[in-house]
Amino acid sequence: MIELFDSGSAGRLIAQDSSQNSVQDSAKEAASETADQTRELIGNITGTKILQALVIIVICYLTIKGVDALVIWLSEKVARHNRLRIKQFQPFVRTAVMTITVVLLMNLFLNLSRENVLAVTGTVAVALGFAFKDYASSIIAGIVGLFEAPYRVGDRVAIADEYGEVISYGLRGIRLQTPSDNIVTIPHGYIWTNAVSNANMGELEAQVVTEFYLAHEVNPEKVENILYRIAYTSKYTHLKLPIIVVMSEHSWGSLYKLRSYPLDARDEFAYKTDLTVRAKKEFARHNLPYPKRFDLLEESQ
């Protein structure tokens, strides 16, 4: 019994040693193959190929800048209602140019075959997954956004604490021009888990809400008539879209909201200023009093 046990144990030990040797040999072969592929890849990088790559990158950059300038120029020359439609070509063309550039560069250095494509794709996917998770997420969200269109070039959107017009749609993010003329870059990855408020969704018109604060003793019908009149007589107002006056009561007085649409969303603040200035003149002419105090606690709630 002891001899049988010893011989069985020896057999298992021999099998384990053989298995370990096989694994080590496989690892050495894989490492050797990887080293050979790396040397071959480095050996294929020549001064001529580097120069060609630089030329491709420069052409890509100039093409994107040229397309941006052409789209903006065309959008300002066509009829107003077609302006935003023209601008929608910009992100698609930029994405196509960048994709073609990446493929050309990969083919230049990697000699793209089916095996190389699979190997490079797997390597890049793993690298992006660990090292550039947020960047990869933003790129994927940008591609999805081209088709779901939560925002487009020319839209007026509110994202987090930022509000403004989308002036650029890049592969990683968008650029907003705020009312204070700042340029804010927001990554596309933000749309995965956060709300995006879009005021016009590809249309020229966006609703403008202008607020007016008056005392309790003011006649609501008189205020309503004044607000309707200044809205209908403003040079910015789109008369085919609804104009609404909404009133709410507060401890300090009455809040009136005039909801109306300008002909062009880009005139939002000029429109709101025009309505406010003309309304204040009418309120003064009719001796309509303003609230004497504001309940700050109520406002904060």
CSV table of C-alpha atoms in Angstrom, one decimal:
chain,number,residue,atom,x,y,z
A,1,MET,CA,0.0,0.0,0.0
A,2,ILE,CA,2.9,2.4,0.8
A,3,GLU,CA,4.6,1.6,-2.5
A,4,LEU,CA,1.4,2.3,-4.4
A,5,PHE,CA,0.9,5.6,-2.6
A,6,ASP,CA,4.4,6.6,-3.3
A,7,SER,CA,4.3,5.8,-6.9
A,8,GLY,CA,0.9,7.6,-7.3
A,9,SER,CA,2.3,10.7,-5.6
A,10,ALA,CA,5.4,10.6,-7.8
A,11,GLY,CA,3.1,10.4,-10.8
A,12,ARG,CA,1.1,13.5,-9.8
A,13,LEU,CA,4.3,15.5,-9.1
A,14,ILE,CA,5.7,14.6,-12.5
A,15,ALA,CA,2.4,15.7,-14.1
A,16,GLN,CA,2.4,19.0,-12.2
A,17,ASP,CA,6.0,19.6,-13.2
A,18,SER,CA,5.1,18.9,-16.8
A,19,SER,CA,2.1,21.2,-16.7
A,20,GLN,CA,4.2,24.0,-15.1
A,21,ASN,CA,6.8,23.6,-17.8
A,22,SER,CA,4.2,23.7,-20.5
A,23,VAL,CA,2.7,27.0,-19.1
A,24,GLN,CA,6.2,28.5,-18.8
A,25,ASP,CA,7.0,27.5,-22.4
A,26,SER,CA,3.7,29.0,-23.6
A,27,ALA,CA,4.4,32.3,-21.7
A,28,LYS,CA,7.9,32.4,-23.2
A,29,GLU,CA,6.6,31.9,-26.7
A,30,ALA,CA,4.0,34.6,-26.2
A,31,ALA,CA,6.6,37.0,-24.8
A,32,SER,CA,8.9,36.2,-27.7
A,33,GLU,CA,6.2,36.7,-30.2
A,34,THR,CA,5.2,40.0,-28.7
A,35,ALA,CA,8.8,41.2,-28.7
A,36,ASP,CA,9.2,40.2,-32.3
A,37,GLN,CA,6.0,42.1,-33.3
A,38,THR,CA,7.2,45.1,-31.3
A,39,ARG,CA,10.6,45.0,-33.1
A,40,GLU,CA,8.9,44.6,-36.4
A,41,LEU,CA,6.5,47.6,-35.7
A,42,ILE,CA,9.4,49.8,-34.6
A,43,GLY,CA,11.4,48.7,-37.6
A,44,ASN,CA,8.6,49.8,-39.9
A,45,ILE,CA,8.7,53.4,-38.5
A,46,THR,CA,10.8,55.3,-40.9
A,47,GLY,CA,11.4,59.0,-41.5
A,48,THR,CA,9.3,58.9,-44.7
A,49,LYS,CA,6.4,57.4,-42.8
A,50,ILE,CA,6.7,60.0,-40.0
A,51,LEU,CA,6.7,62.7,-42.6
A,52,GLN,CA,3.6,61.2,-44.3
A,53,ALA,CA,1.9,61.0,-41.0
A,54,LEU,CA,2.6,64.7,-40.3
A,55,VAL,CA,1.2,65.6,-43.7
A,56,ILE,CA,-2.0,63.6,-43.0
A,57,ILE,CA,-2.5,65.2,-39.6
A,58,VAL,CA,-2.0,68.7,-41.1
A,59,ILE,CA,-4.5,68.0,-43.9
A,60,CYS,CA,-7.0,66.7,-41.3
A,61,TYR,CA,-6.6,69.9,-39.2
A,62,LEU,CA,-6.9,72.2,-42.2
A,63,THR,CA,-9.9,70.2,-43.5
A,64,ILE,CA,-11.7,70.5,-40.2
A,65,LYS,CA,-11.0,74.2,-39.9
A,66,GLY,CA,-12.1,74.7,-43.6
A,67,VAL,CA,-15.3,72.8,-43.0
A,68,ASP,CA,-16.1,74.8,-39.9
A,69,ALA,CA,-15.6,78.1,-41.7
A,70,LEU,CA,-17.6,76.9,-44.7
A,71,VAL,CA,-20.5,75.7,-42.6
A,72,ILE,CA,-20.7,78.9,-40.6
A,73,TRP,CA,-20.4,81.0,-43.8
A,74,LEU,CA,-23.2,79.1,-45.5
A,75,SER,CA,-25.4,79.1,-42.4
A,76,GLU,CA,-25.3,82.9,-42.4
A,77,LYS,CA,-26.0,83.2,-46.2
A,78,VAL,CA,-29.0,80.9,-46.5
A,79,ALA,CA,-32.6,81.7,-45.4
A,80,ARG,CA,-32.9,82.2,-41.6
A,81,HIS,CA,-35.1,79.0,-41.1
A,82,ASN,CA,-32.3,76.9,-42.7
A,83,ARG,CA,-29.4,78.2,-40.6
A,84,LEU,CA,-29.5,75.6,-37.9
A,85,ARG,CA,-30.0,72.8,-40.4
A,86,ILE,CA,-26.8,73.7,-42.2
A,87,LYS,CA,-24.9,73.8,-39.0
A,88,GLN,CA,-25.9,70.2,-38.2
A,89,PHE,CA,-23.5,68.9,-40.9
A,90,GLN,CA,-20.6,70.2,-38.9
A,91,PRO,CA,-20.3,67.4,-36.3
A,92,PHE,CA,-20.9,64.6,-38.8
A,93,VAL,CA,-18.2,65.9,-41.2
A,94,ARG,CA,-15.7,66.5,-38.3
A,95,THR,CA,-16.3,62.9,-37.1
A,96,ALA,CA,-15.9,61.4,-40.6
A,97,VAL,CA,-12.6,63.4,-41.2
A,98,MET,CA,-11.1,62.3,-37.8
A,99,THR,CA,-12.1,58.6,-38.4
A,100,ILE,CA,-10.5,58.6,-41.9
A,101,THR,CA,-7.4,60.2,-40.5
A,102,VAL,CA,-7.1,57.6,-37.7
A,103,VAL,CA,-7.6,54.7,-40.2
A,104,LEU,CA,-4.9,56.2,-42.6
A,105,LEU,CA,-2.4,56.5,-39.8
A,106,MET,CA,-3.0,53.0,-38.5
A,107,ASN,CA,-2.7,51.6,-42.0
A,108,LEU,CA,0.5,53.6,-42.5
A,109,PHE,CA,2.3,52.1,-39.4
A,110,LEU,CA,0.5,48.8,-38.8
A,111,ASN,CA,-0.2,47.5,-42.3
A,112,LEU,CA,-3.9,46.8,-41.4
A,113,SER,CA,-4.8,43.2,-42.0
A,114,ARG,CA,-7.6,41.4,-40.3
A,115,GLU,CA,-5.3,40.0,-37.6
A,116,ASN,CA,-3.7,43.3,-37.0
A,117,VAL,CA,-7.0,45.1,-36.8
A,118,LEU,CA,-8.3,42.6,-34.2
A,119,ALA,CA,-5.1,42.8,-32.2
A,120,VAL,CA,-4.9,46.6,-32.2
A,121,THR,CA,-8.6,47.0,-31.5
A,122,GLY,CA,-8.3,44.7,-28.4
A,123,THR,CA,-5.2,46.5,-27.2
A,124,VAL,CA,-6.7,49.9,-27.6
A,125,ALA,CA,-9.9,48.9,-26.0
A,126,VAL,CA,-8.1,47.6,-22.9
A,127,ALA,CA,-5.8,50.6,-22.7
A,128,LEU,CA,-8.8,53.0,-23.0
A,129,GLY,CA,-10.8,51.1,-20.5
A,130,PHE,CA,-8.2,51.4,-17.8
A,131,ALA,CA,-6.2,54.6,-18.6
A,132,PHE,CA,-8.8,56.8,-20.4
A,133,LYS,CA,-12.1,55.6,-19.1
A,134,ASP,CA,-13.7,59.1,-18.9
A,135,TYR,CA,-12.2,60.2,-22.3
A,136,ALA,CA,-13.5,57.0,-24.0
A,137,SER,CA,-16.9,57.5,-22.4
A,138,SER,CA,-17.1,61.0,-23.7
A,139,ILE,CA,-16.2,59.9,-27.2
A,140,ILE,CA,-18.8,57.2,-27.2
A,141,ALA,CA,-21.4,59.6,-25.8
A,142,GLY,CA,-20.5,62.1,-28.5
A,143,ILE,CA,-21.1,59.4,-31.2
A,144,VAL,CA,-24.4,58.4,-29.6
A,145,GLY,CA,-25.3,62.1,-29.3
A,146,LEU,CA,-25.0,62.6,-33.1
A,147,PHE,CA,-28.0,60.3,-33.5
A,148,GLU,CA,-30.0,61.0,-30.3
A,149,ALA,CA,-29.3,64.7,-30.6
A,150,PRO,CA,-29.9,66.0,-27.1
A,151,TYR,CA,-28.2,69.2,-28.4
A,152,ARG,CA,-27.1,70.4,-31.8
A,153,VAL,CA,-24.9,73.3,-33.0
A,154,GLY,CA,-27.0,76.4,-32.6
A,155,ASP,CA,-29.1,75.1,-29.8
A,156,ARG,CA,-29.4,77.0,-26.5
A,157,VAL,CA,-28.9,74.6,-23.7
A,158,ALA,CA,-28.5,74.6,-19.9
A,159,ILE,CA,-26.1,72.0,-18.6
A,160,ALA,CA,-25.3,71.9,-14.9
A,161,ASP,CA,-24.8,75.6,-14.0
A,162,GLU,CA,-23.9,76.7,-17.5
A,163,TYR,CA,-26.2,78.1,-20.1
A,164,GLY,CA,-25.5,79.3,-23.6
A,165,GLU,CA,-25.4,78.5,-27.3
A,166,VAL,CA,-23.7,75.4,-28.7
A,167,ILE,CA,-21.1,76.8,-31.1
A,168,SER,CA,-19.0,73.7,-31.6
A,169,TYR,CA,-19.6,69.9,-31.5
A,170,GLY,CA,-16.3,68.0,-31.1
A,171,LEU,CA,-15.5,64.4,-30.7
A,172,ARG,CA,-15.0,64.7,-26.9
A,173,GLY,CA,-17.3,67.6,-26.0
A,174,ILE,CA,-19.2,70.6,-26.9
A,175,ARG,CA,-18.4,74.3,-26.5
A,176,LEU,CA,-21.0,76.7,-25.1
A,177,GLN,CA,-20.9,80.5,-25.6
A,178,THR,CA,-22.5,82.0,-22.5
A,179,PRO,CA,-24.4,85.3,-22.3
A,180,SER,CA,-21.2,86.8,-20.7
A,181,ASP,CA,-19.3,85.8,-23.9
A,182,ASN,CA,-17.3,83.1,-22.1
A,183,ILE,CA,-16.5,79.8,-23.9
A,184,VAL,CA,-17.3,76.7,-21.8
A,185,THR,CA,-16.2,73.2,-22.8
A,186,ILE,CA,-18.4,70.4,-21.5
A,187,PRO,CA,-17.6,66.7,-22.2
A,188,HIS,CA,-20.2,64.5,-23.9
A,189,GLY,CA,-19.9,62.0,-21.0
A,190,TYR,CA,-21.9,64.4,-18.8
A,191,ILE,CA,-25.1,63.4,-20.7
A,192,TRP,CA,-25.0,59.8,-19.4
A,193,THR,CA,-26.1,60.7,-15.9
A,194,ASN,CA,-27.3,64.3,-15.9
A,195,ALA,CA,-30.1,66.3,-17.3
A,196,VAL,CA,-29.7,68.6,-20.3
A,197,SER,CA,-32.2,71.4,-20.9
A,198,ASN,CA,-32.6,72.4,-24.5
A,199,ALA,CA,-34.6,75.6,-25.2
A,200,ASN,CA,-35.1,75.2,-29.0
A,201,MET,CA,-34.1,71.7,-30.2
A,202,GLY,CA,-32.9,72.7,-33.6
A,203,GLU,CA,-35.5,75.4,-34.1
A,204,LEU,CA,-34.8,79.1,-34.5
A,205,GLU,CA,-37.3,80.1,-31.8
A,206,ALA,CA,-36.8,79.6,-28.1
A,207,GLN,CA,-39.3,80.8,-25.4
A,208,VAL,CA,-38.2,83.8,-23.4
A,209,VAL,CA,-39.6,84.3,-19.9
A,210,THR,CA,-39.6,87.9,-18.7
A,211,GLU,CA,-40.5,88.5,-15.0
A,212,PHE,CA,-42.1,91.6,-13.5
A,213,TYR,CA,-42.6,92.3,-9.8
A,214,LEU,CA,-45.5,94.6,-8.7
A,215,ALA,CA,-47.3,95.4,-5.5
A,216,HIS,CA,-50.5,93.6,-4.3
A,217,GLU,CA,-52.8,96.6,-4.9
A,218,VAL,CA,-52.0,96.7,-8.7
A,219,ASN,CA,-54.9,95.9,-11.0
A,220,PRO,CA,-54.0,92.5,-12.6
A,221,GLU,CA,-56.1,93.1,-15.7
A,222,LYS,CA,-54.3,96.4,-16.4
A,223,VAL,CA,-50.9,94.7,-16.0
A,224,GLU,CA,-51.9,91.9,-18.2
A,225,ASN,CA,-53.1,94.3,-21.0
A,226,ILE,CA,-49.8,96.2,-20.8
A,227,LEU,CA,-47.7,93.1,-21.0
A,228,TYR,CA,-49.7,91.7,-24.0
A,229,ARG,CA,-49.4,95.1,-25.8
A,230,ILE,CA,-45.6,95.4,-25.3
A,231,ALA,CA,-45.1,91.8,-26.5
A,232,TYR,CA,-47.2,92.2,-29.6
A,233,THR,CA,-45.6,95.5,-30.6
A,234,SER,CA,-41.9,94.4,-30.1
A,235,LYS,CA,-39.9,94.2,-33.2
A,236,TYR,CA,-38.4,90.9,-31.9
A,237,THR,CA,-41.6,89.0,-31.3
A,238,HIS,CA,-42.6,86.0,-33.4
A,239,LEU,CA,-46.3,86.8,-33.7
A,240,LYS,CA,-47.3,83.3,-34.9
A,241,LEU,CA,-46.3,81.7,-31.7
A,242,PRO,CA,-48.2,82.0,-28.4
A,243,ILE,CA,-47.9,84.9,-26.0
A,244,ILE,CA,-48.9,84.1,-22.4
A,245,VAL,CA,-49.0,86.1,-19.2
A,246,VAL,CA,-48.8,84.0,-15.9
A,247,MET,CA,-49.4,85.5,-12.5
A,248,SER,CA,-48.5,84.2,-9.0
A,249,GLU,CA,-49.0,85.6,-5.6
A,250,HIS,CA,-46.3,86.0,-2.9
A,251,SER,CA,-46.1,87.6,0.5
A,252,TRP,CA,-44.2,90.6,-0.9
A,253,GLY,CA,-46.5,91.2,-3.9
A,254,SER,CA,-47.4,89.7,-7.3
A,255,LEU,CA,-45.1,88.1,-9.9
A,256,TYR,CA,-46.0,88.3,-13.5
A,257,LYS,CA,-44.2,86.2,-16.1
A,258,LEU,CA,-44.5,87.1,-19.8
A,259,ARG,CA,-43.8,84.0,-21.9
A,260,SER,CA,-43.2,84.8,-25.6
A,261,TYR,CA,-40.9,83.9,-28.5
A,262,PRO,CA,-38.4,86.0,-30.4
A,263,LEU,CA,-37.9,85.5,-34.2
A,264,ASP,CA,-34.4,84.3,-33.6
A,265,ALA,CA,-33.2,82.7,-30.4
A,266,ARG,CA,-29.9,84.6,-30.6
A,267,ASP,CA,-31.9,87.8,-29.8
A,268,GLU,CA,-33.0,86.3,-26.4
A,269,PHE,CA,-31.4,88.9,-24.2
A,270,ALA,CA,-31.9,91.9,-26.5
A,271,TYR,CA,-35.6,90.8,-26.6
A,272,LYS,CA,-35.9,90.5,-22.9
A,273,THR,CA,-34.3,93.9,-22.4
A,274,ASP,CA,-36.6,95.5,-24.9
A,275,LEU,CA,-39.7,94.0,-23.1
A,276,THR,CA,-38.4,95.1,-19.7
A,277,VAL,CA,-37.6,98.7,-20.7
A,278,ARG,CA,-40.9,99.3,-22.4
A,279,ALA,CA,-42.9,97.7,-19.6
A,280,LYS,CA,-41.2,99.9,-17.0
A,281,LYS,CA,-42.1,102.9,-19.0
A,282,GLU,CA,-45.8,101.8,-19.1
A,283,PHE,CA,-45.8,101.0,-15.4
A,284,ALA,CA,-44.5,104.5,-14.6
A,285,ARG,CA,-47.0,106.1,-16.9
A,286,HIS,CA,-49.9,104.3,-15.1
A,287,ASN,CA,-48.3,104.8,-11.6
A,288,LEU,CA,-48.2,101.1,-10.9
A,289,PRO,CA,-46.3,100.6,-7.6
A,290,TYR,CA,-43.5,98.0,-7.1
A,291,PRO,CA,-43.3,95.8,-3.9
A,292,LYS,CA,-42.0,97.6,-0.9
A,293,ARG,CA,-40.1,94.5,0.4
A,294,PHE,CA,-39.2,90.9,-0.6
A,295,ASP,CA,-39.5,87.9,1.6
A,296,LEU,CA,-36.0,86.5,1.2
A,297,LEU,CA,-36.9,83.3,3.0
A,298,GLU,CA,-39.7,82.6,0.5
A,299,GLU,CA,-37.4,83.5,-2.4
A,300,SER,CA,-34.7,81.0,-1.3
A,301,GLN,CA,-37.3,78.3,-1.1
